mmCIF file of C-alpha atoms in Angstrom:
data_model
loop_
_atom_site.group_PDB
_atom_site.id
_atom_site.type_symbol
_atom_site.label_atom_id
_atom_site.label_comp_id
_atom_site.label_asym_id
_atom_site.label_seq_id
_atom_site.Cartn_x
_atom_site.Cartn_y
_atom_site.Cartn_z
ATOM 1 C CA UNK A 989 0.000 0.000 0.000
ATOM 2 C CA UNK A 990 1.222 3.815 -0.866
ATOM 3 C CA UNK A 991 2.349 6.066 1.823
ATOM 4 C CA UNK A 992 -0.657 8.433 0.097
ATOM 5 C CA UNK A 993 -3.216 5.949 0.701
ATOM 6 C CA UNK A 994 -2.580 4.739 4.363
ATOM 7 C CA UNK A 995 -2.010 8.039 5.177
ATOM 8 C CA UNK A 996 -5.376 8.792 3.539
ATOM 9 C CA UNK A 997 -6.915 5.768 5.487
ATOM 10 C CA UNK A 998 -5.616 6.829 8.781
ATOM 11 C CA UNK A 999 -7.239 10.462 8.621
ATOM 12 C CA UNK A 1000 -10.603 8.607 7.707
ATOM 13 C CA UNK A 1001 -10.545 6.814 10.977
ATOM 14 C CA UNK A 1002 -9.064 9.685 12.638
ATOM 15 C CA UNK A 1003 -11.890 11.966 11.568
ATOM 16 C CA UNK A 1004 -14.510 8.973 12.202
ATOM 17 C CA UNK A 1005 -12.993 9.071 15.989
ATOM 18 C CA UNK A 1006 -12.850 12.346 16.295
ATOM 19 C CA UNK A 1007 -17.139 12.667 14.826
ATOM 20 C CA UNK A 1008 -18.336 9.999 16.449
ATOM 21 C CA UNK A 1009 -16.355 9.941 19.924
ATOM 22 C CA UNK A 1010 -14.440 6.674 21.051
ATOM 23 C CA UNK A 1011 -17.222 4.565 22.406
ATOM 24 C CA UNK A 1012 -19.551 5.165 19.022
ATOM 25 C CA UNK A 1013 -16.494 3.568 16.772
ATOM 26 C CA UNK A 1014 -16.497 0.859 19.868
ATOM 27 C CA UNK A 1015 -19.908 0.070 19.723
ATOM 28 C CA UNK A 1016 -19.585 0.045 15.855
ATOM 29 C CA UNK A 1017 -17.339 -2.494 16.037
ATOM 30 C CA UNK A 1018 -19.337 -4.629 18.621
ATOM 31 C CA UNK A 1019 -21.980 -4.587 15.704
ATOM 32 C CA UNK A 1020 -20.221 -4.726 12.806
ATOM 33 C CA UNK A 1021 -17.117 -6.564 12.419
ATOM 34 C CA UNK A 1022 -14.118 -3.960 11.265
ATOM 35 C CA UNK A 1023 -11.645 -6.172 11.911
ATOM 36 C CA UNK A 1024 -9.001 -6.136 9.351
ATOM 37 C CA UNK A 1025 -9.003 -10.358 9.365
ATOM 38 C CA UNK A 1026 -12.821 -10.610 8.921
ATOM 39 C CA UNK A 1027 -13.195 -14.212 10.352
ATOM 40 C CA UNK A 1028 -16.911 -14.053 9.955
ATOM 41 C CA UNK A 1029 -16.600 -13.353 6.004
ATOM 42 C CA UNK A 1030 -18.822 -15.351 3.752
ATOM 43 C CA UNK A 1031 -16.931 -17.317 1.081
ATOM 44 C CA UNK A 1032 -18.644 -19.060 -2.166
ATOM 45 C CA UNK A 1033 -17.449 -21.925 -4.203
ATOM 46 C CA UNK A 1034 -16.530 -21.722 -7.919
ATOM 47 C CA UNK A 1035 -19.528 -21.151 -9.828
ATOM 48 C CA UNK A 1036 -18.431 -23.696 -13.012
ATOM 49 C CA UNK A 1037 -21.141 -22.009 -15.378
ATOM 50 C CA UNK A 1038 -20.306 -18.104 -14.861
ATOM 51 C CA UNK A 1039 -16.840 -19.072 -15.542
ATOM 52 C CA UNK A 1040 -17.656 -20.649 -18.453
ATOM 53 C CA UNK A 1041 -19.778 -17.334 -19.545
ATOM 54 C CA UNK A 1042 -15.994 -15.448 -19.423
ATOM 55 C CA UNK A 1043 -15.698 -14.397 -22.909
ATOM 56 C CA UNK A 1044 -12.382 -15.706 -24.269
ATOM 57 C CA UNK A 1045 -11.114 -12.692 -25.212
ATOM 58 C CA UNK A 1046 -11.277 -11.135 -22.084
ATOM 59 C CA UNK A 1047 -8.293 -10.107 -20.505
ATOM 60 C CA UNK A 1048 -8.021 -9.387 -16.676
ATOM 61 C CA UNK A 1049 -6.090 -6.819 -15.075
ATOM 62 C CA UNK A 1050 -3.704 -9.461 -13.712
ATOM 63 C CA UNK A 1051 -4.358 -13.248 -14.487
ATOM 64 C CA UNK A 1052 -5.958 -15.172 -11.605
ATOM 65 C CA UNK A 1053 -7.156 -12.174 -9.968
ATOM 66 C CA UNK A 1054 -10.130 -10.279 -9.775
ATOM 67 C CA UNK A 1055 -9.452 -6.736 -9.686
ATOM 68 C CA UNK A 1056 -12.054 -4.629 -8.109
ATOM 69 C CA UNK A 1057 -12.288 -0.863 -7.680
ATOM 70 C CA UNK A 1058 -14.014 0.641 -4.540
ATOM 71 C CA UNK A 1059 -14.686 4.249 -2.286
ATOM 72 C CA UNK A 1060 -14.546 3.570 1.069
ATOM 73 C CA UNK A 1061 -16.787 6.127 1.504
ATOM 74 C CA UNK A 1062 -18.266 4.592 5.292
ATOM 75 C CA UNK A 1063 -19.964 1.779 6.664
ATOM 76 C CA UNK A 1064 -21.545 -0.543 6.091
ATOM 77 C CA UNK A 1065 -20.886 -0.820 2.355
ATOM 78 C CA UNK A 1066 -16.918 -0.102 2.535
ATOM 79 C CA UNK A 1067 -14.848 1.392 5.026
ATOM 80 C CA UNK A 1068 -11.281 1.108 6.309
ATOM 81 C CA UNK A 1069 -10.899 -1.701 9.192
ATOM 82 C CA UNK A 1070 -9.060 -0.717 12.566
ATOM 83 C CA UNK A 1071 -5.882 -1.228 10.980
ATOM 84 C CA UNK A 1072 -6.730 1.860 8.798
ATOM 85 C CA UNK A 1073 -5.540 0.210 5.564
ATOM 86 C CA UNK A 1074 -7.751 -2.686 4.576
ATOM 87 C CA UNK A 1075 -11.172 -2.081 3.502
ATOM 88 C CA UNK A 1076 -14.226 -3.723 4.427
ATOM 89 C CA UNK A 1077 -17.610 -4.060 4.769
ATOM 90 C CA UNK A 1078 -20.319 -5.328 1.804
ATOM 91 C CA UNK A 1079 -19.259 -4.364 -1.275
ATOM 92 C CA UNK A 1080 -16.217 -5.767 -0.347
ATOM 93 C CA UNK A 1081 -17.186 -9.409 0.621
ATOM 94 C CA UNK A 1082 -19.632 -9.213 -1.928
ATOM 95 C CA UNK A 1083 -16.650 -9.006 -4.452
ATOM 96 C CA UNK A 1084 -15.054 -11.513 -2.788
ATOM 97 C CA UNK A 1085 -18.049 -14.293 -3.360
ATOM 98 C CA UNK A 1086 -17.908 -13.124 -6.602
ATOM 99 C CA UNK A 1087 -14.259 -13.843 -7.087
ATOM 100 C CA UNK A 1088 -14.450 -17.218 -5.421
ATOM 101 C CA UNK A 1089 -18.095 -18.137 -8.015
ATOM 102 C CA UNK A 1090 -15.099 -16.759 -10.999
ATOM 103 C CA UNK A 1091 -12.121 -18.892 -9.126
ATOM 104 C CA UNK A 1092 -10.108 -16.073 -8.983
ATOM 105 C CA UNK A 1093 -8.328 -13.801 -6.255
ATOM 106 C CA UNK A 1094 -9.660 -11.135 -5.004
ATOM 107 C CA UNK A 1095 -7.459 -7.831 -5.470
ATOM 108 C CA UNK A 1096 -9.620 -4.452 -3.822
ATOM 109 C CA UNK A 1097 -8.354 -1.393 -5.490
ATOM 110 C CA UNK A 1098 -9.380 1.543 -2.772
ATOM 111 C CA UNK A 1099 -10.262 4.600 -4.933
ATOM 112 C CA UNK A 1100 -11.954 8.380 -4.124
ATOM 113 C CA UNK A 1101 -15.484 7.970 -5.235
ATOM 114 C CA UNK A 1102 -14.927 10.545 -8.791
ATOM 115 C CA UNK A 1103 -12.181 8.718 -9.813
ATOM 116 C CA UNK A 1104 -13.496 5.446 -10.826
ATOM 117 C CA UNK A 1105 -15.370 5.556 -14.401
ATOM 118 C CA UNK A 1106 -11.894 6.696 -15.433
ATOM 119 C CA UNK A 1107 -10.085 3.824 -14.344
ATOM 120 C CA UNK A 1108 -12.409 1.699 -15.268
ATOM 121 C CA UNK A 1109 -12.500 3.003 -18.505
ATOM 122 C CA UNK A 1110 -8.724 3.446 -18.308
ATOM 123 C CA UNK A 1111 -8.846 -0.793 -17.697
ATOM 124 C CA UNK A 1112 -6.822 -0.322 -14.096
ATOM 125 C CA UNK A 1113 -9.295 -2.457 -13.099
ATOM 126 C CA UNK A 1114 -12.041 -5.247 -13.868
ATOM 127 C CA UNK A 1115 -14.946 -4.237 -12.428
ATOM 128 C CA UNK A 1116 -16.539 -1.890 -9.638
ATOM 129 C CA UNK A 1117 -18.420 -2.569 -7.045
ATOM 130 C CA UNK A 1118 -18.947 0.627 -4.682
ATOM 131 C CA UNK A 1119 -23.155 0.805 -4.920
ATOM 132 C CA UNK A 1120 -22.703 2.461 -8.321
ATOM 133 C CA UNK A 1121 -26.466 2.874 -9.601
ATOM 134 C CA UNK A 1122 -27.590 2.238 -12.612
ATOM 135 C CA UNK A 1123 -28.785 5.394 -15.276
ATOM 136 C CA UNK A 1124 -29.125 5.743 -18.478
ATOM 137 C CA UNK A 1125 -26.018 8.007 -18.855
ATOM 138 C CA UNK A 1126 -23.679 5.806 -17.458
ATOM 139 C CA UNK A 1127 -24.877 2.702 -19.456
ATOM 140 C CA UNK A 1128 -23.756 4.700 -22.331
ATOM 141 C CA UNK A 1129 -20.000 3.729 -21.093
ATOM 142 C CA UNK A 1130 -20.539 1.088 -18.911
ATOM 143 C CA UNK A 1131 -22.333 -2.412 -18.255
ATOM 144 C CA UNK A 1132 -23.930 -3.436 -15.223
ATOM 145 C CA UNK A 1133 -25.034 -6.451 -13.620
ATOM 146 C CA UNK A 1134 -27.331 -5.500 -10.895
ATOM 147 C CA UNK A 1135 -26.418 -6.813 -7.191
ATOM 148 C CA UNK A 1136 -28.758 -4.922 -4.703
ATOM 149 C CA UNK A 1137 -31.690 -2.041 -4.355
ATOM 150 C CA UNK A 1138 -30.828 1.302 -4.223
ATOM 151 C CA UNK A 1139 -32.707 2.884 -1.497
ATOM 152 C CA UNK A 1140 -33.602 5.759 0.127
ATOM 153 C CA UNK A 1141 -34.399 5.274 4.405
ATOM 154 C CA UNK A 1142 -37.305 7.108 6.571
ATOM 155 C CA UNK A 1143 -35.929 6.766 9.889
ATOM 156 C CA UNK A 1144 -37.392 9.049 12.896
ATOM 157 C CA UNK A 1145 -36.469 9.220 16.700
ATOM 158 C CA UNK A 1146 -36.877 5.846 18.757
ATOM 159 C CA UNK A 1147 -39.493 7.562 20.536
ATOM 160 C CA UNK A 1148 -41.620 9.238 17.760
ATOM 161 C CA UNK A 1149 -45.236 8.037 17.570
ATOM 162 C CA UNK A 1150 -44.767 7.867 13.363
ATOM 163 C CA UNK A 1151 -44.762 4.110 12.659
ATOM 164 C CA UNK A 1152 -44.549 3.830 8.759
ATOM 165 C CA UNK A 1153 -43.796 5.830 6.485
ATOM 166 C CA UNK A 1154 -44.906 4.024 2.560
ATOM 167 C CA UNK A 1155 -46.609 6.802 0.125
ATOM 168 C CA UNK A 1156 -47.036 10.382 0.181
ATOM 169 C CA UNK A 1157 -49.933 10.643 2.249
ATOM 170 C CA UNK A 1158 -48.079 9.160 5.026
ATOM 171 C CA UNK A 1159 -45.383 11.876 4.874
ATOM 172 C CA UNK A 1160 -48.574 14.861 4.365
ATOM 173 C CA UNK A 1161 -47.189 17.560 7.217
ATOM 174 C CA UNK A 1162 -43.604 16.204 8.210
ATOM 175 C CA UNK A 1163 -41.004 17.796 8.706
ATOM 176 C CA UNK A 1164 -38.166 16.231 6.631
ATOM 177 C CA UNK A 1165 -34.578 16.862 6.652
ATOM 178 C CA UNK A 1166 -33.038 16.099 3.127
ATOM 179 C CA UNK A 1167 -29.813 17.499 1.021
ATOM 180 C CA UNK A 1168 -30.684 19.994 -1.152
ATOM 181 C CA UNK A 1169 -30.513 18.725 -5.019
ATOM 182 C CA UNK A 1170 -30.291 15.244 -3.619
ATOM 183 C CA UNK A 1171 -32.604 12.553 -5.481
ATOM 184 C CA UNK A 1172 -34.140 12.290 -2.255
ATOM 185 C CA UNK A 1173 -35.413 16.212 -2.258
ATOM 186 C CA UNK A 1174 -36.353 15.633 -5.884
ATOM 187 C CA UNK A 1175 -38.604 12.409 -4.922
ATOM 188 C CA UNK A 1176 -40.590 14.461 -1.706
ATOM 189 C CA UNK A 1177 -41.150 17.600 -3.858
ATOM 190 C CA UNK A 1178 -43.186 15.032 -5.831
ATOM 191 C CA UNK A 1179 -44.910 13.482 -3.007
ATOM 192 C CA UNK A 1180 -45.747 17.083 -1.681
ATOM 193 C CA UNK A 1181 -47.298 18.186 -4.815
ATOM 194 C CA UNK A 1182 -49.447 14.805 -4.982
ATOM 195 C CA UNK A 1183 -50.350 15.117 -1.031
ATOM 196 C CA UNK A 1184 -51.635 19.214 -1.841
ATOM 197 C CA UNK A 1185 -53.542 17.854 -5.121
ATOM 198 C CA UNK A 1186 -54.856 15.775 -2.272
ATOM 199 C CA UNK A 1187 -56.313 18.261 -0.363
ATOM 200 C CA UNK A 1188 -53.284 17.052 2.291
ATOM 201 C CA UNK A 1189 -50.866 19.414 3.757
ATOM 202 C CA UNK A 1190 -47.419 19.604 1.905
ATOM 203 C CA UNK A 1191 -44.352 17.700 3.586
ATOM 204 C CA UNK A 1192 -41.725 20.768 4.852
ATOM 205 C CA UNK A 1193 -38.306 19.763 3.734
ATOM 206 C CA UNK A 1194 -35.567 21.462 5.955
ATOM 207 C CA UNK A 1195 -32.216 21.573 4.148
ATOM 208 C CA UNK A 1196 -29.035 20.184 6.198
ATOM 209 C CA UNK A 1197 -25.355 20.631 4.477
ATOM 210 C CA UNK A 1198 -24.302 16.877 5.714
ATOM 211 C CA UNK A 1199 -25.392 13.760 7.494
ATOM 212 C CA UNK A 1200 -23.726 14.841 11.443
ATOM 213 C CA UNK A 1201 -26.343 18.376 11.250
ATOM 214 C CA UNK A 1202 -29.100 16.533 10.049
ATOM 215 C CA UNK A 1203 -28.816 13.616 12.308
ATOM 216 C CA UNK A 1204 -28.979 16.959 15.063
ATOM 217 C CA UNK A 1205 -32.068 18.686 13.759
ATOM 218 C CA UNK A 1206 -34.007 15.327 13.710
ATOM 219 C CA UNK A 1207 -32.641 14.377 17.712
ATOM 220 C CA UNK A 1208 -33.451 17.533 18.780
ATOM 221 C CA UNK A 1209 -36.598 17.541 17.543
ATOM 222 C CA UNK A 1210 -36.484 20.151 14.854
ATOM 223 C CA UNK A 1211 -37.308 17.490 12.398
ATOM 224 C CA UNK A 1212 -39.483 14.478 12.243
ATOM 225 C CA UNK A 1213 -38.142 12.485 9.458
ATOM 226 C CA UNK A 1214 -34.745 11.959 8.018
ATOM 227 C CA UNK A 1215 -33.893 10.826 4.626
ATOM 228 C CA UNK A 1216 -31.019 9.558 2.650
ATOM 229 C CA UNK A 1217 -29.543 6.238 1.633
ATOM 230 C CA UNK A 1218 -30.776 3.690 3.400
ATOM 231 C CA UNK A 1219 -27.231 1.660 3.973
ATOM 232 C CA UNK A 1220 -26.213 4.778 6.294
ATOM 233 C CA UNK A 1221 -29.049 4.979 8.429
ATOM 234 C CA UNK A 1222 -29.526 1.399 8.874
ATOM 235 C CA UNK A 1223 -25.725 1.013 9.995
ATOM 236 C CA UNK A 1224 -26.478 4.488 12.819
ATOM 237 C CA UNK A 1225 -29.128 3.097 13.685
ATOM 238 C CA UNK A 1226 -27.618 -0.236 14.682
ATOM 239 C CA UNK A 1227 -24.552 1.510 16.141
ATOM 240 C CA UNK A 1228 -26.736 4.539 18.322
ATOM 241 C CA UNK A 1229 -29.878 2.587 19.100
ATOM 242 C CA UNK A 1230 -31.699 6.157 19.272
ATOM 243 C CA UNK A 1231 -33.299 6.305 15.342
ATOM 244 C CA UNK A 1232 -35.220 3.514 14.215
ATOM 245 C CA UNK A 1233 -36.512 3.047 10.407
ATOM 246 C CA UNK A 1234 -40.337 3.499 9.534
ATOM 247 C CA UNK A 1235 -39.766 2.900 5.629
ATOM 248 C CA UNK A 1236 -37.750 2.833 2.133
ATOM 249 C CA UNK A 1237 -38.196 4.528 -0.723
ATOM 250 C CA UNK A 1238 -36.564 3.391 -4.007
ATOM 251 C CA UNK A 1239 -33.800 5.899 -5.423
ATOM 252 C CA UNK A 1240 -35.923 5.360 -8.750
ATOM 253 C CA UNK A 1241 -39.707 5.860 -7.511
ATOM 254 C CA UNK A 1242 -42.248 5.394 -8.537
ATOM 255 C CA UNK A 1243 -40.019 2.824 -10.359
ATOM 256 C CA UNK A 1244 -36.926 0.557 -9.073
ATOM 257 C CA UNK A 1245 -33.524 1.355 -8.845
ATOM 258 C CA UNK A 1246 -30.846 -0.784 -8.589
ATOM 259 C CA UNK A 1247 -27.119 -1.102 -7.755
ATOM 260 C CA UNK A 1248 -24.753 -2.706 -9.775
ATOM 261 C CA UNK A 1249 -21.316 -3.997 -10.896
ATOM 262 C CA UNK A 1250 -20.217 -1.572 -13.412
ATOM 263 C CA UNK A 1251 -17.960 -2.827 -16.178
ATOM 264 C CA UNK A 1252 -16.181 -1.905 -19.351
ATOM 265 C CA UNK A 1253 -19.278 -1.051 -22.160
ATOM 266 C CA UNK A 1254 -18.950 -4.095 -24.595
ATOM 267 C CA UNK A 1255 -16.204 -6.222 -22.507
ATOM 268 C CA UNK A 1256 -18.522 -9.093 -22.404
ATOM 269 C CA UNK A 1257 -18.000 -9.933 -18.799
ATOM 270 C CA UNK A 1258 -21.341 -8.146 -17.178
ATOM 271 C CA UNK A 1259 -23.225 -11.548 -18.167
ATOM 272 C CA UNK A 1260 -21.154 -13.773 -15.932
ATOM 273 C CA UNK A 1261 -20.936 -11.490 -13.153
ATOM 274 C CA UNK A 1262 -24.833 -11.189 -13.643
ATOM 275 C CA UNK A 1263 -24.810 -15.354 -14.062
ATOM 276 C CA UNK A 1264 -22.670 -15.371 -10.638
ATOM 277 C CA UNK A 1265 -24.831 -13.427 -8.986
ATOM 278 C CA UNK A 1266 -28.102 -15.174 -9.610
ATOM 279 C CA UNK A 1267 -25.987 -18.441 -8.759
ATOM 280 C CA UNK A 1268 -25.002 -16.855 -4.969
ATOM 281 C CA UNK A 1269 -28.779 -15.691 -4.960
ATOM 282 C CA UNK A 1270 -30.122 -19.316 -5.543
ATOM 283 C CA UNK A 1271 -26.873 -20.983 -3.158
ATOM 284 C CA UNK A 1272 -27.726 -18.336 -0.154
ATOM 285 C CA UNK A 1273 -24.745 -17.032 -0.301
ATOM 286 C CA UNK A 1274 -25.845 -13.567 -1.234
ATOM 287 C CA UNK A 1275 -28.481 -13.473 1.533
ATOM 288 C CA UNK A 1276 -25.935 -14.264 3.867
ATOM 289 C CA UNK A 1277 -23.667 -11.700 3.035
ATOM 290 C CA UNK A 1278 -26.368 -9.101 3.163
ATOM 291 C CA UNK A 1279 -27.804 -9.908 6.353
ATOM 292 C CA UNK A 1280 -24.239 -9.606 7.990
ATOM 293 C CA UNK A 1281 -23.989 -5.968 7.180
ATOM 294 C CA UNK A 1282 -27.663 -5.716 7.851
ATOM 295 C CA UNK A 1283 -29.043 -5.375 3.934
ATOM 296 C CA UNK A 1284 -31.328 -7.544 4.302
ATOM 297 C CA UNK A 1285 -33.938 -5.125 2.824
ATOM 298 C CA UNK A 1286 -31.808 -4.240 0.109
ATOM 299 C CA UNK A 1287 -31.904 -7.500 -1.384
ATOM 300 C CA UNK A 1288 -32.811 -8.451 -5.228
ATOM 301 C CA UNK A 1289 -34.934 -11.200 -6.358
ATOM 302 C CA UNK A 1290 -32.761 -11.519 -9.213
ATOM 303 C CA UNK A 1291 -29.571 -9.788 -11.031
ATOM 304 C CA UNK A 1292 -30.336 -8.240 -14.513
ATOM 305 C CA UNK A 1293 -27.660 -7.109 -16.950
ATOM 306 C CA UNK A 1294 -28.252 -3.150 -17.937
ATOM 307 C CA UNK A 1295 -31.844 -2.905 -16.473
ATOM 308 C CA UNK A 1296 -34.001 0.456 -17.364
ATOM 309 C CA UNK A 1297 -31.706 3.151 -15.274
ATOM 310 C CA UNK A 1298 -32.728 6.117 -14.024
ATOM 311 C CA UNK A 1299 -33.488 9.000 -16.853
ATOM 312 C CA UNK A 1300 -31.134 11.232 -18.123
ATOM 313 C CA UNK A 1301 -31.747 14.530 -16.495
#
């Protein structure tokens, strides 16, 4: 590993210390394991079909290995362990039952979240798995075999007296906290306009810069609802016990949304991962792996290669 990048890694649990306080990261790691050694990881066996799905012509990065590129941009889906240089969590061991369906070695390539449709392009690497999600404008230069939903979470207070949260006219006259010109924001203006054609009162968004303020305006009460990815949420809420969930939202609605393995556009390898996929869905495997970072909700009936994405804007 590069001075740059453990340096890098050791400011990102420096900073996650320094947020959180000491005992958070501890009970974090009572919940979740961060452990660099990962004894509880779920392995897979070879998967003889999606190997044989490997187009002939394709060339890995490095032979025998399965080169992945992905942001550790925070748990649960990918984070640095306690050693503050190898990355876990479940895009991670999801690319490593991946790699063991292909028979090949997994090789993580840790990379800041902009930078990888250029490598990929670039071929520094096979595949990524980071919870890229599918559009339309990035199927133009990519393929993608979907892995898991992409969703949004409702989560409120562990005390609040709101108990589900599915369709607009369960959000009529909240107060939501949301990121301005986030998908989510886009999504409620919707549901406010339906919930006034209604006759309901309109949901009030209040605008937070970042996850620590908004997590503040809903625990103080200046808020009833927050909203954002639901893989965030669902790992604070494990870790703080003091926000529980009341709902999901797809990042797509009123449609789906997935998450995928991106790959090179016309490489020929998103049908095996896609084959590979459906294979760890049917073995268990997959379910497993999700309900150890606590996904469980984000699972997929079944992986598609380049499913409808969401529209260009």
């Amino acid at each position: 590993m590069s001075l740059l990048r453990k340096t890098i890694g050791l400011v990102a649990v420096s900073l996650l210390t320094s947020a959180l306080g000491l005992s958070a990261v501890n009970a974090a790691a009572d919940i979740f394991d961060l452990s660099p050694d990962q004894p509880g990881r779920i392995r897979a066996e070879k998967d003889p079909a999606a190997i044989a799905a490997i187009p002939k012509n394709f060339k890995f990065v490095t032979q025998g290995k399965f080169t992945v590129a992905v942001s550790p941009g925070g748990p649960p889906l990918a984070t640095y362990a306690t050693d503050a240089k190898t990355v876990v969590g479940a895009d991670p061991e999801y690319a490593l039952a991946i790699a063991d369906s292909l028979g090949l070695e997994l090789e993580l390539v840790p990379v800041a979240w902009p930078d990888w449709p250029l490598g990929l392009v670039a071929g520094k690497y096979d595949a990524v798995i980071s919870n890229v999600g599918v559009t339309e404008l990035r199927k133009e230069k990519f393929d993608f075999s979907t892995y898991r939903q992409g969703l949004h979470g409702f989560f409120v207070k562990a005390g609040s007296n709101i108990n589900e949260i599915k369709e607009p006219k369960d959000a009529a006259g909240l107060r939501i906290t949301v990121g301005a010109s986030t998908n989510q924001e886009r999504i409620l203006l919707r549901w406010s306009d339906e919930n006034v054609k209604a006759g309901l009162k309109p949901i009030e968004l209040q605008y937070h810069d970042d996850e620590a303020a908004r997590l503040v305006a809903l625990r103080s009460g200046r808020v009833d609802v927050i909203v954002q990815p639901h893989a965030q949420l669902a790992y604070i809420a494990a870790r703080d016990k003091n926000i529980r969930r009341v709902g999901t939202l797809s990042a797509g609605w009123p449609e789906r949304s997935d998450v995928a393995i991106a790959t090179r556009k016309g490489s020929g390898l998103a049908d095996a991962l896609t084959l590979a996929t459906n294979d760890l869905i049917t073995s268990g495997v997959y379910a497993k792996v999700l309900a150890r970072w606590q996904l469980s909700e984000e699972a997929l009936p079944q992986s598609r290669t380049n499913p409808p994405g969401l529209p260009k804007s």
